[in-house]
Coordinates of C-alpha atoms and ligand atoms in Angstrom, one line a residue:
X1 CA 2.9 12.6 7.1
X2 CA -0.2 10.6 6.1
X3 CA -2.0 11.3 2.8
X4 CA -5.4 9.9 2.1
X5 CA -7.4 10.6 -1.1
X6 CA -10.9 12.0 -0.7
X7 CA -13.8 9.7 -1.6
X8 CA -11.3 8.0 -3.9
X9 CA -13.3 5.7 -6.2
X10 CA -16.1 8.3 -6.5
X11 CA -13.7 11.1 -7.1
X12 CA -12.0 9.3 -10.0
X13 CA -15.5 8.7 -11.5
X14 CA -16.4 12.3 -11.0
X15 CA -13.2 13.5 -12.7
X16 CA -13.9 11.3 -15.7
X17 CA -17.6 12.3 -16.0
X18 CA -17.9 16.1 -15.5
X19 CA -21.6 15.6 -16.1
X20 CA -21.9 14.0 -12.6
X21 CA -20.2 16.9 -10.8
X22 CA -22.4 18.1 -7.9
X23 CA -24.6 15.0 -7.9
X24 CA -24.5 12.2 -5.3
X25 CA -22.2 9.4 -6.7
X26 CA -22.3 6.0 -5.3
X27 CA -19.8 3.4 -6.4
X28 CA -20.5 -0.3 -5.6
X29 CA -23.0 -3.1 -6.3
X30 CA -25.8 -2.6 -8.8
X31 CA -28.8 -1.2 -6.7
X32 CA -31.4 -2.7 -9.2
X33 CA -34.0 -0.2 -8.2
X34 CA -33.5 -1.0 -4.5
X35 CA -33.6 -4.7 -4.9
X36 CA -29.9 -5.3 -5.5
X37 CA -27.6 -7.2 -3.2
X38 CA -24.0 -6.2 -2.3
X39 CA -22.6 -3.1 -0.7
X40 CA -21.4 0.5 -1.3
X41 CA -17.7 0.7 -1.9
X42 CA -17.6 4.4 -1.4
X43 CA -19.6 7.5 -2.3
X44 CA -18.8 11.2 -2.8
X45 CA -19.4 13.8 -0.1
X46 CA -22.7 14.9 -1.7
X47 CA -24.0 11.4 -1.2
X48 CA -22.7 11.3 2.3
X49 CA -25.0 14.2 3.1
X50 CA -27.9 11.7 2.5
X51 CA -26.3 9.3 5.0
X52 CA -24.8 7.0 2.5
X53 CA -21.6 5.3 3.7
X54 CA -19.0 2.7 2.6
X55 CA -19.9 -0.9 3.3
X56 CA -23.6 -0.1 3.6
X57 CA -26.0 -2.5 1.8
X58 CA -26.7 -1.0 -1.6
X59 CA -30.4 -1.4 -1.1
X60 CA -30.2 0.9 1.9
X61 CA -28.2 3.5 0.0
X62 CA -30.9 3.4 -2.7
X63 CA -33.6 4.1 0.0
X64 CA -31.6 7.0 1.3
X65 CA -30.6 8.5 -2.1
X66 CA -32.7 7.1 -5.0
X67 CA -31.7 10.0 -7.3
X68 CA -28.0 9.3 -7.0
X69 CA -25.7 8.2 -9.8
X70 CA -24.9 4.5 -9.2
X71 CA -21.7 3.2 -10.8
X72 CA -20.0 -0.2 -10.8
X73 CA -16.5 -0.5 -9.3
X74 CA -13.8 0.0 -12.0
X75 CA -10.9 -1.3 -10.0
X76 CA -8.4 -1.3 -12.8
X77 CA -9.0 2.4 -13.5
X78 CA -8.6 3.3 -9.8
X79 CA -5.4 1.2 -9.6
X80 CA -3.9 3.1 -12.5
X81 CA -4.7 6.5 -11.0
X82 CA -3.4 5.2 -7.6
X83 CA -0.1 4.1 -9.1
X84 CA 0.5 7.5 -10.7
X85 CA -0.4 9.3 -7.5
X86 CA 1.9 7.1 -5.4
X87 CA 4.8 7.8 -7.6
X88 CA 4.2 11.6 -7.1
X89 CA 4.1 11.1 -3.3
X90 CA 7.2 8.9 -3.2
X91 CA 9.3 11.8 -4.5
X92 CA 8.5 13.9 -1.4
X93 CA 9.5 11.2 1.1
X94 CA 12.7 10.1 2.7
X95 CA 10.9 6.8 3.2
X96 CA 7.6 5.8 1.8
X97 CA 4.9 3.3 2.7
X98 CA 1.8 2.8 0.7
X99 CA -1.0 1.4 2.9
X100 CA -4.2 1.0 0.9
X101 CA -5.1 1.9 -2.7
X102 CA -5.5 5.6 -1.7
X103 CA -3.3 6.2 1.3
X104 CA 0.4 6.3 2.3
X105 CA 2.8 7.3 5.0
X106 CA 5.7 9.6 4.2
X107 CA 8.7 9.9 6.5
X108 CA 9.8 13.5 5.9
X109 CA 12.1 14.2 8.8
X110 CA 15.1 14.7 6.6
X111 CA 13.3 16.7 3.9
X112 CA 11.6 19.0 6.4
X113 CA 13.5 20.3 9.4
X114 CA 10.4 21.9 11.0
X115 CA 6.6 21.5 11.1
X116 CA 6.4 24.7 8.9
X117 CA 8.4 23.1 6.2
X118 CA 6.4 19.9 6.5
X119 CA 3.3 22.0 6.0
X120 CA 4.8 23.6 2.9
X121 CA 5.6 20.1 1.5
X122 CA 2.0 19.1 2.2
X123 CA 0.6 22.0 0.2
X124 CA 3.0 21.2 -2.7
X125 CA 1.7 17.6 -2.7
X126 CA -1.9 18.7 -2.6
X127 CA -1.4 21.0 -5.6
X128 CA 0.7 18.4 -7.5
X129 CA -2.2 15.8 -7.2
X130 CA -4.8 18.4 -8.0
X131 CA -2.9 19.6 -11.1
X132 CA -2.0 16.2 -12.5
X133 CA -5.1 14.1 -11.6
X134 CA -7.7 16.7 -10.6
X135 CA -8.2 15.0 -7.3
X136 CA -8.1 16.3 -3.7
X137 CA -6.6 14.6 -0.7
X138 CA -6.4 15.1 3.0
X139 CA -3.0 15.3 4.8
X140 CA -2.1 14.8 8.4
X141 CA 1.3 15.7 9.8
X142 CA 2.4 14.6 13.2
X143 CA 5.3 13.3 15.4
X144 CA 4.4 9.7 14.4
X145 CA 2.3 7.5 12.2
X146 CA -0.6 7.2 14.6
X147 CA -1.1 10.9 15.1
X148 CA -0.5 11.7 11.4
X149 CA -3.2 9.2 10.4
X150 CA -5.7 10.5 12.9
X151 CA -4.9 14.1 11.7
X152 CA -5.4 13.3 8.0
X153 CA -8.9 12.1 8.9
X154 CA -9.7 15.1 11.0
X155 CA -10.8 17.5 8.3
X156 CA -12.0 15.9 5.2
X157 CA -12.2 16.5 2.3
X158 CA -9.3 18.6 1.1
X159 CA -7.9 18.9 4.6
X160 CA -4.5 19.7 6.1
X161 CA -4.0 19.2 9.8
X162 CA -0.7 19.6 11.6
X163 CA -0.3 18.3 15.1
X164 CA 2.9 19.1 16.9
X165 CA 4.2 17.2 19.9
X166 CA 3.1 20.0 22.3
X167 CA -0.5 20.1 21.0
X168 CA -0.9 16.3 20.7
X169 CA -2.9 15.8 23.9
X170 CA -5.1 18.8 23.2
X171 CA -5.8 17.4 19.7
X172 CA -6.4 13.7 20.7
X173 CA -8.3 14.0 24.0
X174 CA -11.7 15.1 22.7
X175 CA -11.8 12.6 19.8
X176 CA -13.8 9.3 20.0
X177 CA -11.9 6.2 21.1
X178 CA -12.7 4.8 17.6
X179 CA -10.1 6.9 16.1
X180 CA -7.4 4.8 17.7
X181 CA -5.9 2.0 15.5
X182 CA -7.5 -1.4 16.3
X183 CA -10.5 0.1 18.1
X184 CA -13.5 -0.9 16.0
X185 CA -17.2 -0.9 16.7
X186 CA -17.2 -3.8 19.2
X187 CA -14.2 -2.6 21.3
X188 CA -15.7 0.9 21.2
X189 CA -18.9 -0.5 22.7
X190 CA -17.0 -2.3 25.4
X191 CA -15.1 0.8 26.3
X192 CA -18.2 2.9 26.3
X193 CA -19.8 0.5 28.7
X194 CA -16.8 1.1 31.0
X195 CA -17.6 4.9 30.8
X196 CA -14.7 5.5 28.3
X197 CA -15.8 7.5 25.3
X198 CA -13.0 9.8 24.3
X199 CA -9.3 9.3 23.8
X200 CA -8.9 11.6 26.9
X201 CA -11.1 9.2 29.0
X202 CA -8.9 6.3 27.7
X203 CA -5.6 8.0 28.7
X204 CA -6.8 8.8 32.2
X205 CA -8.1 5.3 32.7
X206 CA -6.0 3.0 35.0
X207 CA -3.9 0.7 32.8
X208 CA -4.5 -2.2 35.1
X209 CA -8.3 -1.9 34.4
X210 CA -7.7 -1.9 30.7
X211 CA -5.3 -4.9 30.9
X212 CA -7.9 -6.8 32.9
X213 CA -10.5 -6.2 30.1
X214 CA -8.3 -6.4 27.0
X215 CA -5.1 -8.1 27.9
X216 CA -1.9 -6.7 26.4
X217 CA -4.0 -4.9 23.8
X218 CA -5.4 -2.8 26.6
X219 CA -1.9 -1.6 27.4
X220 CA -1.4 -0.8 23.7
X221 CA -4.7 1.2 23.7
X222 CA -3.5 3.2 26.7
X223 CA -0.1 4.0 25.1
X224 CA -1.8 5.1 21.8
X225 CA -4.3 7.3 23.8
X226 CA -1.2 9.3 24.9
X227 CA -0.1 9.6 21.3
X228 CA 2.7 7.1 21.7
X229 CA 3.6 5.2 18.6
X230 CA 7.1 4.0 17.7
X231 CA 6.3 2.2 14.5
X232 CA 8.5 3.0 11.5
X233 CA 7.5 4.1 8.0
X234 CA 8.3 0.8 6.2
X235 CA 9.6 1.0 2.7
X236 CA 8.1 -1.9 0.7
X237 CA 10.8 -4.3 -0.4
X238 CA 10.9 -5.2 -4.1
X239 CA 9.2 -8.5 -5.0
X240 CA 11.5 -11.6 -5.3
X241 CA 9.2 -13.6 -7.6
X242 CA 5.9 -13.8 -9.3
X243 CA 3.9 -17.0 -9.3
X244 CA 0.6 -18.7 -9.9
X245 CA -0.8 -22.1 -9.0
X246 CA -3.9 -23.9 -10.0
X247 CA -5.6 -26.7 -8.2
X248 CA -8.0 -28.7 -10.4
X249 CA -11.6 -29.0 -9.4
X250 CA -11.0 -32.8 -9.9
X251 CA -7.7 -34.5 -10.2
X252 CA -6.9 -34.9 -13.9
X253 CA -4.8 -36.8 -16.5
X254 CA -6.4 -35.1 -19.4
X255 CA -3.4 -33.9 -21.6
X256 CA -5.2 -31.0 -23.3
X257 CA -6.5 -29.7 -20.0
X258 CA -3.0 -29.9 -18.4
X259 CA -1.4 -28.2 -21.4
X260 CA -3.9 -25.4 -21.5
X261 CA -3.6 -24.8 -17.7
X262 CA 0.2 -24.6 -18.0
X263 CA -0.2 -22.2 -20.9
X264 CA -2.6 -20.0 -18.9
X265 CA -0.3 -20.0 -15.8
X266 CA 2.6 -18.9 -17.9
X267 CA 0.7 -16.2 -19.6
X268 CA -0.5 -14.9 -16.2
X269 CA 2.9 -15.0 -14.6
X270 CA 4.6 -13.3 -17.6
X271 CA 2.0 -10.6 -17.6
X272 CA 2.5 -10.0 -13.8
X273 CA 6.3 -9.7 -14.4
X274 CA 6.0 -7.2 -17.2
X275 CA 3.1 -5.2 -15.7
X276 CA 5.3 -4.6 -12.7
X277 CA 8.3 -3.6 -14.9
X278 CA 10.5 -6.6 -14.3
X279 CA 12.4 -9.2 -16.3
X280 CA 13.0 -12.8 -15.0
X281 CA 15.8 -15.3 -15.5
X282 CA 14.7 -18.3 -13.4
X283 CA 11.6 -20.4 -14.1
X284 CA 10.3 -22.9 -11.4
X285 CA 7.6 -25.4 -11.9
X286 CA 5.6 -27.3 -9.3
X287 CA 3.5 -30.4 -9.8
X288 CA 1.4 -32.3 -7.2
X289 CA -0.2 -35.6 -8.0
X290 CA -3.4 -37.0 -6.6
X291 CA -1.5 -38.8 -3.8
X292 CA 0.1 -35.4 -2.8
X293 CA 3.6 -36.4 -4.0
X294 CA 5.0 -33.0 -5.0
X295 CA 7.9 -32.0 -7.3
X296 CA 9.5 -28.7 -8.1
X297 CA 12.2 -28.1 -10.7
X298 CA 14.0 -24.9 -11.8
X299 CA 16.0 -23.7 -14.7
X300 CA 17.8 -20.4 -15.0
X301 CA 18.0 -18.8 -18.5
X302 CA 21.3 -17.2 -19.8
X303 CA 19.4 -13.9 -20.3
X304 CA 16.7 -11.8 -18.6
X305 CA 13.3 -11.6 -20.3
X306 CA 9.6 -10.9 -19.8
X307 CA 8.6 -12.7 -22.9
X308 CA 5.7 -15.1 -22.3
X309 CA 7.0 -17.5 -25.0
X310 CA 10.3 -18.0 -23.2
X311 CA 8.4 -18.8 -20.0
X312 CA 6.1 -21.3 -21.8
X313 CA 9.0 -23.1 -23.6
X314 CA 11.1 -23.4 -20.4
X315 CA 8.1 -24.4 -18.2
X316 CA 7.1 -27.0 -20.8
X317 CA 10.5 -28.6 -20.8
X318 CA 10.6 -28.7 -17.0
X319 CA 7.1 -30.2 -16.7
X320 CA 7.6 -32.8 -19.5
X321 CA 9.3 -35.6 -17.4
X322 CA 6.6 -35.2 -14.7
X323 CA 3.6 -35.8 -16.9
X324 CA 3.1 -39.6 -16.9
X325 CA 0.0 -41.3 -18.5
X326 CA -1.0 -43.1 -15.4
X327 CA -0.9 -40.5 -12.6
X328 CA -3.6 -37.9 -12.1
X329 CA -2.6 -34.4 -11.3
X330 CA -3.9 -32.3 -8.4
X331 CA -2.0 -29.0 -8.8
X332 CA 0.3 -27.2 -11.2
X333 CA 2.3 -24.1 -10.5
X334 CA 4.7 -21.7 -12.3
X335 CA 7.1 -19.2 -10.7
X336 CA 9.4 -16.6 -12.3
X337 CA 12.2 -15.3 -10.2
X338 CA 15.8 -13.8 -10.3
X339 CA 14.0 -10.6 -11.2
X340 CA 15.7 -7.4 -12.4
X341 CA 14.1 -4.1 -13.1
X342 CA 13.4 -3.5 -16.8
X343 CA 15.4 -0.4 -17.9
X344 CA 14.3 2.0 -20.6
X345 CA 17.0 0.8 -22.9
X346 CA 15.7 -2.8 -22.7
X347 CA 12.2 -1.6 -23.5
X348 CA 13.5 -0.1 -26.7
X349 CA 15.2 -3.3 -27.7
X350 CA 11.9 -5.3 -27.6
Ligands
TTP401 P1 -11.2 5.2 2.2 O1 -10.0 6.1 2.1 O2 -11.6 4.6 3.5 O3 -12.5 6.1 1.7 P2 -12.6 7.2 0.6 O4 -11.3 7.5 0.0 O5 -13.7 6.7 -0.4 O6 -13.2 8.4 1.4 P3 -12.5 9.4 2.4 O7 -12.6 10.7 1.8 O8 -13.3 9.2 3.7 O9 -11.1 8.9 2.5 O10 -11.1 4.1 1.1 C1 -10.4 4.2 -0.1 C2 -11.2 3.5 -1.2 O11 -11.3 2.1 -0.8 C3 -12.6 4.0 -1.4 O12 -12.7 5.0 -2.3 C4 -13.3 2.7 -1.9 C5 -12.6 1.6 -1.2 N1 -13.3 1.1 -0.1 C6 -14.2 0.0 -0.3 O13 -14.3 -0.6 -1.4 N2 -14.9 -0.5 0.7 C7 -14.9 0.1 2.0 O14 -15.6 -0.4 2.9 C8 -14.0 1.2 2.2 C9 -14.0 1.9 3.5 C10 -13.3 1.6 1.1
MG402 MG1 -9.7 7.9 1.2

């Protein structure tokens, strides 16, 4: 199963501002009355009727839709909503793979023994997301990731498309070659000039001809045109560490600049650790001098923590012997590792 939220950034804005409902909403750079630079991140389906699209220059969007509601990108908000939705989706999957901020693959072969059951799960997912976040998504179900992804895109917004193995060819063949993974605008044009427009054309094309034009990628295109994809839904492995490095604009031996950089690095790393719900035990520092001589040192604490002060104190001790008066520094780095998941009990202790 592939799930993709509809007009994601714009839909979140619409949900938070009921006064915009029904209006064209364009999220992206400031249009500055048509004189602005930058591009459209996304827009809602009302704005799409005016021809506005993702990645279009904002000045062009303004010409197409001057009466639209133009909003800046509030990435932090979309990320929060995304995290909540992903944790809903995860519950329905045997294995789960988030792809972008608004899409994910769900392996559901264990949880659903038939396509009918898969469809029922999809409906449940759609209403769960609607009830908790007030957002719609489009779902595709298929025998593999490739087909599921093409299916989720087939009827948008608020779509649900099920493609069984026996109807796969019938579904794929009339679609544009662009729907295949890895076929962008340029490849599409090259294929078109060979007389290949649809996935059906691609599948009936001689593999040798495709190999001659595109190398091994051509063989891959041919396989995909037949709906063949053996890639797995890959569960993301938990992070092993969080780290930050800073390279100075100019090599420095300025003590206060060095201290404040170390301080900032520690604050950042500690916040990454706790934002992701972890505790760390091991602190590693890295220092590189102007001549590229590099040192790293680690220390493991007797307890797990996400306290920025513990990170600062430990890092300061580790850095101390490496901060001579006479050597300028090029780079500093701080890493927190030996991570464990923060449990509810531990949160109460803090
Ligand atoms: P998409 O899923 O490609 O687009 P969408 O959710 O806005 O619309 P659709 O209904 O067609 O799925 O991308 C998800 C988010 O990623 C989108 O809301 C904004 C962001 N994005 C960009 O910032 N720039 C881009 O060029 C694209 C395509 C997306
Ligand atoms: Mg989307």
